[in-house]
Coordinates of N, CA, C and O and ligand atoms in Angstrom, one line a residue:
X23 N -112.4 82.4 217.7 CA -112.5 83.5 216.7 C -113.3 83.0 215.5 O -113.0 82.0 214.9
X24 N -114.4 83.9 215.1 CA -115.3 83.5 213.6 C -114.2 83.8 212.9 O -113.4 84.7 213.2
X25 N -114.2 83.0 211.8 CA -113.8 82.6 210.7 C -114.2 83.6 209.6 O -115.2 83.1 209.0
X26 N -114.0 84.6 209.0 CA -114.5 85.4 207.9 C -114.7 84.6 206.3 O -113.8 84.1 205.6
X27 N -116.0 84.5 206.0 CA -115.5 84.2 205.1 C -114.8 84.6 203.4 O -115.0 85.7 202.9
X28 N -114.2 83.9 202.9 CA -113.3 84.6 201.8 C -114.0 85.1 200.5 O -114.6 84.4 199.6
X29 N -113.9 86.2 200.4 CA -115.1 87.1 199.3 C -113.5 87.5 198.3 O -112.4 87.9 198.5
X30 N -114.4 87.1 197.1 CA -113.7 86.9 195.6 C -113.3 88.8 195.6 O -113.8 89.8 196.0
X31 N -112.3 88.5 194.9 CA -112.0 90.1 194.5 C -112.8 90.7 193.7 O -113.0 92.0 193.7
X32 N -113.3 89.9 193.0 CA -114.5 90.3 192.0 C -115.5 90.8 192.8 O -115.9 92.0 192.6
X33 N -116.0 89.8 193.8 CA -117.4 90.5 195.0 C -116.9 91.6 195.4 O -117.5 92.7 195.3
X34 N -115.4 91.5 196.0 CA -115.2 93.1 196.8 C -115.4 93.9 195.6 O -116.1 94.8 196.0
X35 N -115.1 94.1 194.2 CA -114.9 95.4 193.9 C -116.7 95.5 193.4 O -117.1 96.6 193.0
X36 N -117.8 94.4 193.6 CA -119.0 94.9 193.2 C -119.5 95.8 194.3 O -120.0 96.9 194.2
X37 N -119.2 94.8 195.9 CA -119.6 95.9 196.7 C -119.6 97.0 196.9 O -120.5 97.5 197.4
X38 N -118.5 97.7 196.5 CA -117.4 98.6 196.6 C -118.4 99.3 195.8 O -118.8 100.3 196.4
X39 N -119.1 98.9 194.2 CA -119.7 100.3 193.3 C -121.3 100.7 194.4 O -121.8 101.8 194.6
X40 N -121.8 99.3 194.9 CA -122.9 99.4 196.2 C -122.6 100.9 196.9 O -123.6 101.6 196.7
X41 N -121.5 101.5 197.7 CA -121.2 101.9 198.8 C -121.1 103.7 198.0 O -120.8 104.8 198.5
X42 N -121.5 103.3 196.8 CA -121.3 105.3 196.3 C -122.7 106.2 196.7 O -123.9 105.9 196.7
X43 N -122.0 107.1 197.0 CA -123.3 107.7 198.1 C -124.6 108.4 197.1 O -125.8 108.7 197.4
X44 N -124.1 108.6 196.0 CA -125.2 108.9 194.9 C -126.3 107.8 194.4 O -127.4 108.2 193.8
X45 N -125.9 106.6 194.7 CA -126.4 105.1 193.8 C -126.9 104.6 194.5 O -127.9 103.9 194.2
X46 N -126.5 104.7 196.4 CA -126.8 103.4 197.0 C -128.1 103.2 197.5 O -128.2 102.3 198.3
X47 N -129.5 104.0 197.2 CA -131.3 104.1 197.2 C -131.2 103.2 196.1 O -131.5 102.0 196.2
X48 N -130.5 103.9 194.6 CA -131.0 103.2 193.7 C -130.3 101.7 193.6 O -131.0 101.0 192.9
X49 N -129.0 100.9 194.2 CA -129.2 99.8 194.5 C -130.1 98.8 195.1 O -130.4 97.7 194.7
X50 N -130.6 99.4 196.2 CA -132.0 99.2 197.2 C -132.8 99.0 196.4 O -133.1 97.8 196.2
X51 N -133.5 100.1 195.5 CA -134.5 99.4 195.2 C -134.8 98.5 193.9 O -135.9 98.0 193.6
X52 N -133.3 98.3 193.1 CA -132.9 97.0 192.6 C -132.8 95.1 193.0 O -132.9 94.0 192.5
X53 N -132.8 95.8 194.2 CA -132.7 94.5 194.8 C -133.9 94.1 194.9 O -134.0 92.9 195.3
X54 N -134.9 94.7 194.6 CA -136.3 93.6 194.3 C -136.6 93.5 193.2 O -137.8 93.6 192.9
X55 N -135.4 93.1 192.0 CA -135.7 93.0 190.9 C -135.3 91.5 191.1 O -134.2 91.2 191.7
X56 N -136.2 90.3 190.7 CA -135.7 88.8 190.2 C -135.1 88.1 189.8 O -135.6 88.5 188.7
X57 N -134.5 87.3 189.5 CA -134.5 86.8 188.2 C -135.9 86.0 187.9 O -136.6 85.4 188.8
X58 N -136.2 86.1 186.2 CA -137.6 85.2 185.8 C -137.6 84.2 186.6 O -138.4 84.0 187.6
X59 N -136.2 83.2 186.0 CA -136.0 81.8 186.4 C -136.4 81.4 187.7 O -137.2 80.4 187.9
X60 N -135.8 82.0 188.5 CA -135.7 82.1 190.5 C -136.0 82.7 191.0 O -135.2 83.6 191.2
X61 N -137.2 82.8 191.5 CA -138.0 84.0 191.4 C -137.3 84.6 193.2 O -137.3 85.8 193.4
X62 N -136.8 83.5 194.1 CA -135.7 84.4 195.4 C -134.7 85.1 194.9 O -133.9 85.7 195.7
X63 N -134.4 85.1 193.6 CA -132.7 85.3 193.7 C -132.6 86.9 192.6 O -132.8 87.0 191.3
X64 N -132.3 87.9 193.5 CA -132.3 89.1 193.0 C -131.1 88.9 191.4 O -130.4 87.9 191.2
X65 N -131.2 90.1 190.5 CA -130.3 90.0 189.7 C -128.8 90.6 190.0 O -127.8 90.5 189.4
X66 N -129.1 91.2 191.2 CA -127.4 91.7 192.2 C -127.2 90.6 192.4 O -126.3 90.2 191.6
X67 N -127.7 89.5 193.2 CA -127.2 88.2 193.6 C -126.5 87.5 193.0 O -125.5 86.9 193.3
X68 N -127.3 87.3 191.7 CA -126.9 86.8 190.4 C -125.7 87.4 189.7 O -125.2 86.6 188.9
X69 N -125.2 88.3 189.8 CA -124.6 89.2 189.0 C -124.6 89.7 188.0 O -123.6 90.2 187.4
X70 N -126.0 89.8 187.4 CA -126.3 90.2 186.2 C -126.3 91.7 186.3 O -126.1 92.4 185.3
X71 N -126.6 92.3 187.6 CA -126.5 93.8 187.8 C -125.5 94.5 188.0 O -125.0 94.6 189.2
X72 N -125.0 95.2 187.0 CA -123.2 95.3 186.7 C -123.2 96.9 187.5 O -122.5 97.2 188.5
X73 N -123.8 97.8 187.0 CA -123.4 99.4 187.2 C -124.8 100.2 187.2 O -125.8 99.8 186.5
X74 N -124.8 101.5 188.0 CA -125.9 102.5 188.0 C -125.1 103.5 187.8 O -124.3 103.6 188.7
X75 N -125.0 104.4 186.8 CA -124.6 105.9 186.7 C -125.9 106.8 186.7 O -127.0 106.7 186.2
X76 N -125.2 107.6 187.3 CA -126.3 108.9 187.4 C -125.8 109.9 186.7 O -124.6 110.1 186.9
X77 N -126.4 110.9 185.8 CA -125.8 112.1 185.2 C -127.1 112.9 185.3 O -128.1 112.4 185.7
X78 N -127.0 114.2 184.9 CA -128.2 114.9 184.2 C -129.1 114.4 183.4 O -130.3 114.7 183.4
X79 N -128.6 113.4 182.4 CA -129.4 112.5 181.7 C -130.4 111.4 182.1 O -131.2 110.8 181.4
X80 N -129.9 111.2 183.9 CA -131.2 110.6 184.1 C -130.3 109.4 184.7 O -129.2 109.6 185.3
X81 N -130.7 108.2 184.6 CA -130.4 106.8 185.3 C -130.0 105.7 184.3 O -130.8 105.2 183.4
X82 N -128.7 105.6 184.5 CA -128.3 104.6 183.3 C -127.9 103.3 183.9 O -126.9 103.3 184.7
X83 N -128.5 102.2 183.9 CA -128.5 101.0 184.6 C -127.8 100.0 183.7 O -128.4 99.6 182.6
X84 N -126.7 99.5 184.1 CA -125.9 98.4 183.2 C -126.2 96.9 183.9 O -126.1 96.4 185.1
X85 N -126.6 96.3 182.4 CA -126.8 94.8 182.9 C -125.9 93.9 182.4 O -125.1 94.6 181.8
X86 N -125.5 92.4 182.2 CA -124.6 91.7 181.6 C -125.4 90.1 181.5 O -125.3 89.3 182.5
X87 N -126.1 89.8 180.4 CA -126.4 88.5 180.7 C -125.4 87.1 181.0 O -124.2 86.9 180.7
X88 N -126.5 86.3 181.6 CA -125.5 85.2 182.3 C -124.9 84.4 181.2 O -124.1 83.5 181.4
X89 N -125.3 84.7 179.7 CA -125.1 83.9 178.5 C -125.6 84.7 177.6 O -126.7 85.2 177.9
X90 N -124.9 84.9 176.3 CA -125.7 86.1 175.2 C -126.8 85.1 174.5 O -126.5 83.9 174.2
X91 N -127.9 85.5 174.2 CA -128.9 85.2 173.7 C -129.5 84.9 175.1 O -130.5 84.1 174.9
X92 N -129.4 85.1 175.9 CA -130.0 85.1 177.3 C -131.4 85.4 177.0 O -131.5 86.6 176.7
X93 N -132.8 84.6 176.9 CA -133.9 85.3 176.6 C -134.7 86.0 177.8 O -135.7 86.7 177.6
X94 N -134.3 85.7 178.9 CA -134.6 86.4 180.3 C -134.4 88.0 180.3 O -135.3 88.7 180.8
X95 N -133.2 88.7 179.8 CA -132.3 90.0 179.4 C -133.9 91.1 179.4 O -134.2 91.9 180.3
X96 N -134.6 90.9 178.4 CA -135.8 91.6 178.1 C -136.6 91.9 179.2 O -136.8 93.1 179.5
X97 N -136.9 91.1 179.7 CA -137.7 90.5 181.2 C -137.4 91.5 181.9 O -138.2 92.4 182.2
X98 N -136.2 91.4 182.2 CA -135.3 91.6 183.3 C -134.7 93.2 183.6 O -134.2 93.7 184.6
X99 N -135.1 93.6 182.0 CA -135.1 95.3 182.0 C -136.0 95.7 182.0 O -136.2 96.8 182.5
X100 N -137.3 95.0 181.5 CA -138.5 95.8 182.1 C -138.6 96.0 183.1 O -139.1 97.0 183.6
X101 N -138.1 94.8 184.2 CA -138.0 95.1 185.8 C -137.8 95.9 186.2 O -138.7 96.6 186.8
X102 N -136.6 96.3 186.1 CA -135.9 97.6 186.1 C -136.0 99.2 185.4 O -135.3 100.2 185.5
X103 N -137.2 98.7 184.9 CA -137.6 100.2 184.8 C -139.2 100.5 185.0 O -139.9 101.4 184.8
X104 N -139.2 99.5 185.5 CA -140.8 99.5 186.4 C -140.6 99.6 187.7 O -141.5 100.0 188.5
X105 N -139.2 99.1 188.0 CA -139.3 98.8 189.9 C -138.6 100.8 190.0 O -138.6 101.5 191.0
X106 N -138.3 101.1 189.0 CA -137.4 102.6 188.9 C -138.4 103.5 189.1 O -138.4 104.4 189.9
X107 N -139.7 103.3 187.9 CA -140.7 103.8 187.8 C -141.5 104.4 189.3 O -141.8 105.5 189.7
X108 N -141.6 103.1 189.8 CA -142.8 103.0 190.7 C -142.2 104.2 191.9 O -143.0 104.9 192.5
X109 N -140.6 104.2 192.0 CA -140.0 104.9 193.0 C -139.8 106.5 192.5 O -139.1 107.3 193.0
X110 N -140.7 106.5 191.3 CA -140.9 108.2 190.7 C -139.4 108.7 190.3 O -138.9 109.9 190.5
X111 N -138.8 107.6 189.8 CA -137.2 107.5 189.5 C -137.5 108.1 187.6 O -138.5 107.9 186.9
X112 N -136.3 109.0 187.2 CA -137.0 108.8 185.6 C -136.1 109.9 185.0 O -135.6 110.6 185.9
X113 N -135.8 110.3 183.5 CA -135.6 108.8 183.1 C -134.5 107.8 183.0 O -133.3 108.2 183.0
X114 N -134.9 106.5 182.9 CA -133.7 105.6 183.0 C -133.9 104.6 181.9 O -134.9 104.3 181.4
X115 N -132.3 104.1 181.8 CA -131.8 103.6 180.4 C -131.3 102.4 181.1 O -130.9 102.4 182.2
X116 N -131.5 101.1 180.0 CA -130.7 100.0 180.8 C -130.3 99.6 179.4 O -131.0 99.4 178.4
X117 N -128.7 99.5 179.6 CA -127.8 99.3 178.4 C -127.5 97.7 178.8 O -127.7 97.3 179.9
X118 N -127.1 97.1 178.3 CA -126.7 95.7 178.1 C -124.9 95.5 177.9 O -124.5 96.0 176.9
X119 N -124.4 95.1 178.4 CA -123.0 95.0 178.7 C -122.5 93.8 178.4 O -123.0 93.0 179.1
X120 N -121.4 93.1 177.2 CA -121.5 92.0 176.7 C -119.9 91.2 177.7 O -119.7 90.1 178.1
X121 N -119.0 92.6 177.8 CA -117.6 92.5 177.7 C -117.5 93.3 179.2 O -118.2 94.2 179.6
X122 N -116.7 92.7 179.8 CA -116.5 91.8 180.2 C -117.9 90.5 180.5 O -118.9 90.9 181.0
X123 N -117.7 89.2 180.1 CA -118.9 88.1 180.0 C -119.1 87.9 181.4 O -118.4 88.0 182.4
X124 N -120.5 87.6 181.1 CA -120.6 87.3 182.9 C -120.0 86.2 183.3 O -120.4 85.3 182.6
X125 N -119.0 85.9 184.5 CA -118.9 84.4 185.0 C -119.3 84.1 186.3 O -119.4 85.1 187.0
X126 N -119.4 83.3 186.8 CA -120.2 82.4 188.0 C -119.6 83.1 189.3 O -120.2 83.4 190.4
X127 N -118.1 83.4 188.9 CA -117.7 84.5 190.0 C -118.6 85.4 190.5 O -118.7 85.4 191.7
X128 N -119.0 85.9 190.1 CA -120.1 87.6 190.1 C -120.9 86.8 191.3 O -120.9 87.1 192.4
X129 N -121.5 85.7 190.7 CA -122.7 85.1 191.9 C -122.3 85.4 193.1 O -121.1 85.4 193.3
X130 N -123.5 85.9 194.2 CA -122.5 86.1 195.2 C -123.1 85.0 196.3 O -124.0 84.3 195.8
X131 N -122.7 84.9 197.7 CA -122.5 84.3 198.3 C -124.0 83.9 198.6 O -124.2 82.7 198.8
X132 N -125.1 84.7 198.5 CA -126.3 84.8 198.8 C -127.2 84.1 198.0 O -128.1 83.3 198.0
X133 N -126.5 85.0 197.0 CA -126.9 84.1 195.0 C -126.9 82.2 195.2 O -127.8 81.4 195.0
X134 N -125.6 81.9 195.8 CA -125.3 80.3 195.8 C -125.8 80.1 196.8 O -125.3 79.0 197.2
X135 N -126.6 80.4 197.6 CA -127.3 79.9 198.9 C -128.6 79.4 198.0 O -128.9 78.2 197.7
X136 N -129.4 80.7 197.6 CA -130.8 80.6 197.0 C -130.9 80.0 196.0 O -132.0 79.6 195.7
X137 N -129.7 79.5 195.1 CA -130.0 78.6 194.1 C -129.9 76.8 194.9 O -130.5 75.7 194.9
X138 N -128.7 77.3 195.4 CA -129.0 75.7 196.5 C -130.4 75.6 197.1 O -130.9 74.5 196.8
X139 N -130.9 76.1 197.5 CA -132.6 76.2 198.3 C -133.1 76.2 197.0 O -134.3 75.9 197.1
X140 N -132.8 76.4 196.0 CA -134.5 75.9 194.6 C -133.8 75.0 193.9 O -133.9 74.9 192.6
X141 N -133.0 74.2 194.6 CA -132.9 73.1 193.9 C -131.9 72.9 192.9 O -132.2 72.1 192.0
X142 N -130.9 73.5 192.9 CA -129.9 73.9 191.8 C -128.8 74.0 192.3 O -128.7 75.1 192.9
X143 N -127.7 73.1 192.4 CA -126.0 72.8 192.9 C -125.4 74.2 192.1 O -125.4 74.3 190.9
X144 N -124.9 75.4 192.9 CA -124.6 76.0 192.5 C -122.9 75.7 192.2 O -122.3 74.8 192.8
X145 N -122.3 76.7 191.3 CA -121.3 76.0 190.5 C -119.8 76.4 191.6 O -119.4 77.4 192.1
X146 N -119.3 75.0 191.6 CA -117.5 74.8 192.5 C -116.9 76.4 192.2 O -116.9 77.2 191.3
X147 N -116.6 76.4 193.1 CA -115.8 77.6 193.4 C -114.1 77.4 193.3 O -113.3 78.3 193.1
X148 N -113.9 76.0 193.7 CA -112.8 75.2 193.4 C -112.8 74.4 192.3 O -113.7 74.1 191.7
X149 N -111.5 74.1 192.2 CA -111.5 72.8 191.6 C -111.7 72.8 190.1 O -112.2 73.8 189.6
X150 N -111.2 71.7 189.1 CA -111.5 72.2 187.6 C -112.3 72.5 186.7 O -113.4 72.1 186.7
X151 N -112.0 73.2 185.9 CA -113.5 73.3 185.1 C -113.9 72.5 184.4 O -115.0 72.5 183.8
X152 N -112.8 71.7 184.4 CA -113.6 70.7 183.2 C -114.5 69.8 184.4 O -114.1 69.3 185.4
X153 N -115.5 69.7 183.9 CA -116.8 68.9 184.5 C -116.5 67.1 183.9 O -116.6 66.6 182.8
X154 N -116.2 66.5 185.3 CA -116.3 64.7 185.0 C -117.4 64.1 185.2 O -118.3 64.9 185.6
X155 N -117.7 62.7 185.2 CA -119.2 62.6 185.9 C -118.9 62.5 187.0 O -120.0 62.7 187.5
X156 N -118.1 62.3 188.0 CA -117.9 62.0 189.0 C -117.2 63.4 190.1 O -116.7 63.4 191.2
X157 N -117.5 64.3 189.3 CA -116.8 65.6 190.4 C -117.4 65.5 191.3 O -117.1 66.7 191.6
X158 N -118.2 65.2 192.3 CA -118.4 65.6 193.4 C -119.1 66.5 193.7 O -119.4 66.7 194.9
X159 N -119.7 67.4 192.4 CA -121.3 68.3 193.5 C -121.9 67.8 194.5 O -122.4 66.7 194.6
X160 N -121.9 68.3 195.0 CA -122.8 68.2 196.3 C -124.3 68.7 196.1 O -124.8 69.8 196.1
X161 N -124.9 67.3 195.8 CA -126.2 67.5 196.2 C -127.4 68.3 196.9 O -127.6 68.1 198.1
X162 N -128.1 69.3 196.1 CA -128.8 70.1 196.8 C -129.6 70.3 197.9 O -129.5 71.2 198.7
X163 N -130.5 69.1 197.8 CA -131.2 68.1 198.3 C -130.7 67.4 200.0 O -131.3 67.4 201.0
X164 N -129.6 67.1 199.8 CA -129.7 66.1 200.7 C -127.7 66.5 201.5 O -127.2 66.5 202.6
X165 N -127.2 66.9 200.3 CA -125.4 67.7 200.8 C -124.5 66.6 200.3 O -123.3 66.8 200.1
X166 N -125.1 65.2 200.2 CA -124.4 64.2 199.9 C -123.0 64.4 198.6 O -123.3 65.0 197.6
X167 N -122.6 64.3 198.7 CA -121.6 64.0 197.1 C -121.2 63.3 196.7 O -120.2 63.3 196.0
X168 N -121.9 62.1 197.0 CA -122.0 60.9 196.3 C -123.1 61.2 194.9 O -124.2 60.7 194.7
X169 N -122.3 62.3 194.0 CA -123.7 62.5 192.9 C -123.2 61.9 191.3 O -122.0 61.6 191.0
X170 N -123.7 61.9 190.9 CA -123.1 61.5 189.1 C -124.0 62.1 188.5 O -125.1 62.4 188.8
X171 N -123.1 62.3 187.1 CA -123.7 63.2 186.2 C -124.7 62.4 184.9 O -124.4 61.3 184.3
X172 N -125.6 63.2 184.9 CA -126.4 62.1 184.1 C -126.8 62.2 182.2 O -127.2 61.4 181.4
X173 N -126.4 63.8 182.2 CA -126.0 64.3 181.2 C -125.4 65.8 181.1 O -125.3 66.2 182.2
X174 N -124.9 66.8 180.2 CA -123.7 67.5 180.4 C -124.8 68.5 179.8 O -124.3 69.5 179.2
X175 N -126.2 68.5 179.7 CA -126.9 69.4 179.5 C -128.1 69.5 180.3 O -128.5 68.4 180.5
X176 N -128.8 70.5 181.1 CA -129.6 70.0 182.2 C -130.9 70.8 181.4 O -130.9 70.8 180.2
X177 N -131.9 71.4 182.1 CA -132.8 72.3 182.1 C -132.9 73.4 180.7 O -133.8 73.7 179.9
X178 N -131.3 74.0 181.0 CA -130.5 75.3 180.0 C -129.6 74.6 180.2 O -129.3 73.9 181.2
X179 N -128.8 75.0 178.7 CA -127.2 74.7 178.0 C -126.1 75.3 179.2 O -125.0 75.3 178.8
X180 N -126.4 76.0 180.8 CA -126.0 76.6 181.4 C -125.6 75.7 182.4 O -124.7 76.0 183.1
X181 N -126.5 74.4 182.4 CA -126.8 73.6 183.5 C -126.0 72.1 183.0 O -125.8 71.9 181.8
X182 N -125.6 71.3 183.8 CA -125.6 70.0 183.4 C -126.5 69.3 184.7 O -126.4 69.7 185.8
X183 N -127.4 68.1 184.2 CA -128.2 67.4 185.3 C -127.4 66.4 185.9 O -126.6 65.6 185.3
X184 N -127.7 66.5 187.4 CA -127.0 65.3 187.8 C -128.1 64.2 188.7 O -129.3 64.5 188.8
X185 N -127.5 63.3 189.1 CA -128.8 62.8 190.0 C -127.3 61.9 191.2 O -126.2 61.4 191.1
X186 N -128.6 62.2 192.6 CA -128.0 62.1 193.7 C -127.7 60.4 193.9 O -128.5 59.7 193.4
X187 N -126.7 59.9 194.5 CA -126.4 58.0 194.5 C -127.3 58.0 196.4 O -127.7 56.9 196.7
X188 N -127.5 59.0 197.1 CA -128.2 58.8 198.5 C -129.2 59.1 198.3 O -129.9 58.3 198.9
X189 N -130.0 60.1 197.6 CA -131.2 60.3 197.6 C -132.0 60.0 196.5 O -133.2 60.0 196.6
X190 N -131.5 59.7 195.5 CA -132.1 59.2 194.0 C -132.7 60.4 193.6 O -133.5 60.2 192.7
X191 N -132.5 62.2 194.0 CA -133.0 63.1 193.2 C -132.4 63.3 192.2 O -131.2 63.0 192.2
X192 N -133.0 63.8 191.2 CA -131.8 64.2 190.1 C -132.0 66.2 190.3 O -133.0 66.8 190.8
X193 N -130.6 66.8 189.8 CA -130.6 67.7 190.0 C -130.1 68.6 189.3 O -129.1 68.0 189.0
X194 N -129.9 70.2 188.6 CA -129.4 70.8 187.6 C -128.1 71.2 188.6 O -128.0 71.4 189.8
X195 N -127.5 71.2 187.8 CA -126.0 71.7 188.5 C -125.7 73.2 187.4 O -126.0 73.1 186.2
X196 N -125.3 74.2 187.9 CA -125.1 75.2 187.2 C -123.6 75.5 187.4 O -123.1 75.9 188.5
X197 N -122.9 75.2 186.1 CA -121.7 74.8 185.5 C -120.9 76.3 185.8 O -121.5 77.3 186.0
X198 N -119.5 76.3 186.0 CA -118.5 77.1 186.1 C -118.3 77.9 184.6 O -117.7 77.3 183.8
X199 N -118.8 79.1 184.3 CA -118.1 79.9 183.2 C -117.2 81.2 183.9 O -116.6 82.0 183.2
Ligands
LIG210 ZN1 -129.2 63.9 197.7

């Protein structure tokens, strides 16, 4: 028997706003929105794409950055009302959502695949949050976990860099919030 894998209660209840029969085109055509940074990794994947309401007033699209002062945020709503645009969608508002903060939870299963594939240890799902040098990421690169931390700030204040002890890459690890 396959093995299911175990999806956070947080993922079930995002999927869950996916499945409303008024939203779920305009999910679709969200999903070819990016992030700047990773240019594979949609902003559903990420979890930065929190809610779509629909009213008479048009298309209200809720976002939450991955960190406030997020300078990506800007970017990332023009996407979204260009990818809205092009689909003769209109008009639509993208509000910014502070509360609840985004955390690493949201990422979803797809999200930590694609940041693994560009090179980026996506963040333990287990285990403490406090970050030692010696936790054990596993290496993007190579899977090894024989990795050490090389400093507790990587790329972005989001990241800490680590470098591999089998492969000698060094690599951003993107930290548990
Ligand atoms: Zn490695």
């Amino acid at each position: 028997m396959q093995r299911i894998p175990l999806i956070s209660q947080e993922q079930q209840q995002r999927i869950a706003l996916r499945n409303q029969p008024d939203t779920t085109r305009l999910w679709q055509i969200l999903d070819a929105v990016k992030d700047p940074e990773i240019p594979a990794l949609s902003i559903w994947d990420l979890g930065v794409l929190q809610d779509i309401e629909v009213s008479n007033d048009g298309v209200l699209v809720i976002i939450t950055p991955t960190y406030s002062g997020c300078p990506a945020m800007d970017t990332i709503a023009d996407d979204i009302r260009a990818a809205l645009a092009a689909a003769a969608i209109s008009p639509v508002r993208v509000r910014t959502r502070l509360a609840p903060a985004w955390t690493t939870d949201w990422l979803s299963a797809k999200g930590r695949e694609q940041l693994r594939s560009y090179g980026i240890a996506p963040p333990e799902q287990s285990g403490a949050d406090e970050l030692t040098p010696d936790s054990g990421i596993s290496c993007p690169h190579c899977g090894s976990v024989q990795t050490r931390r090389i400093s507790e700030f990587g790329s972005t204040a989001c990241k800490a860099l680590f470098r591999c002890n089998d492969c000698s890459e060094p690599f951003d690890y993107f930290k548990k919030i």
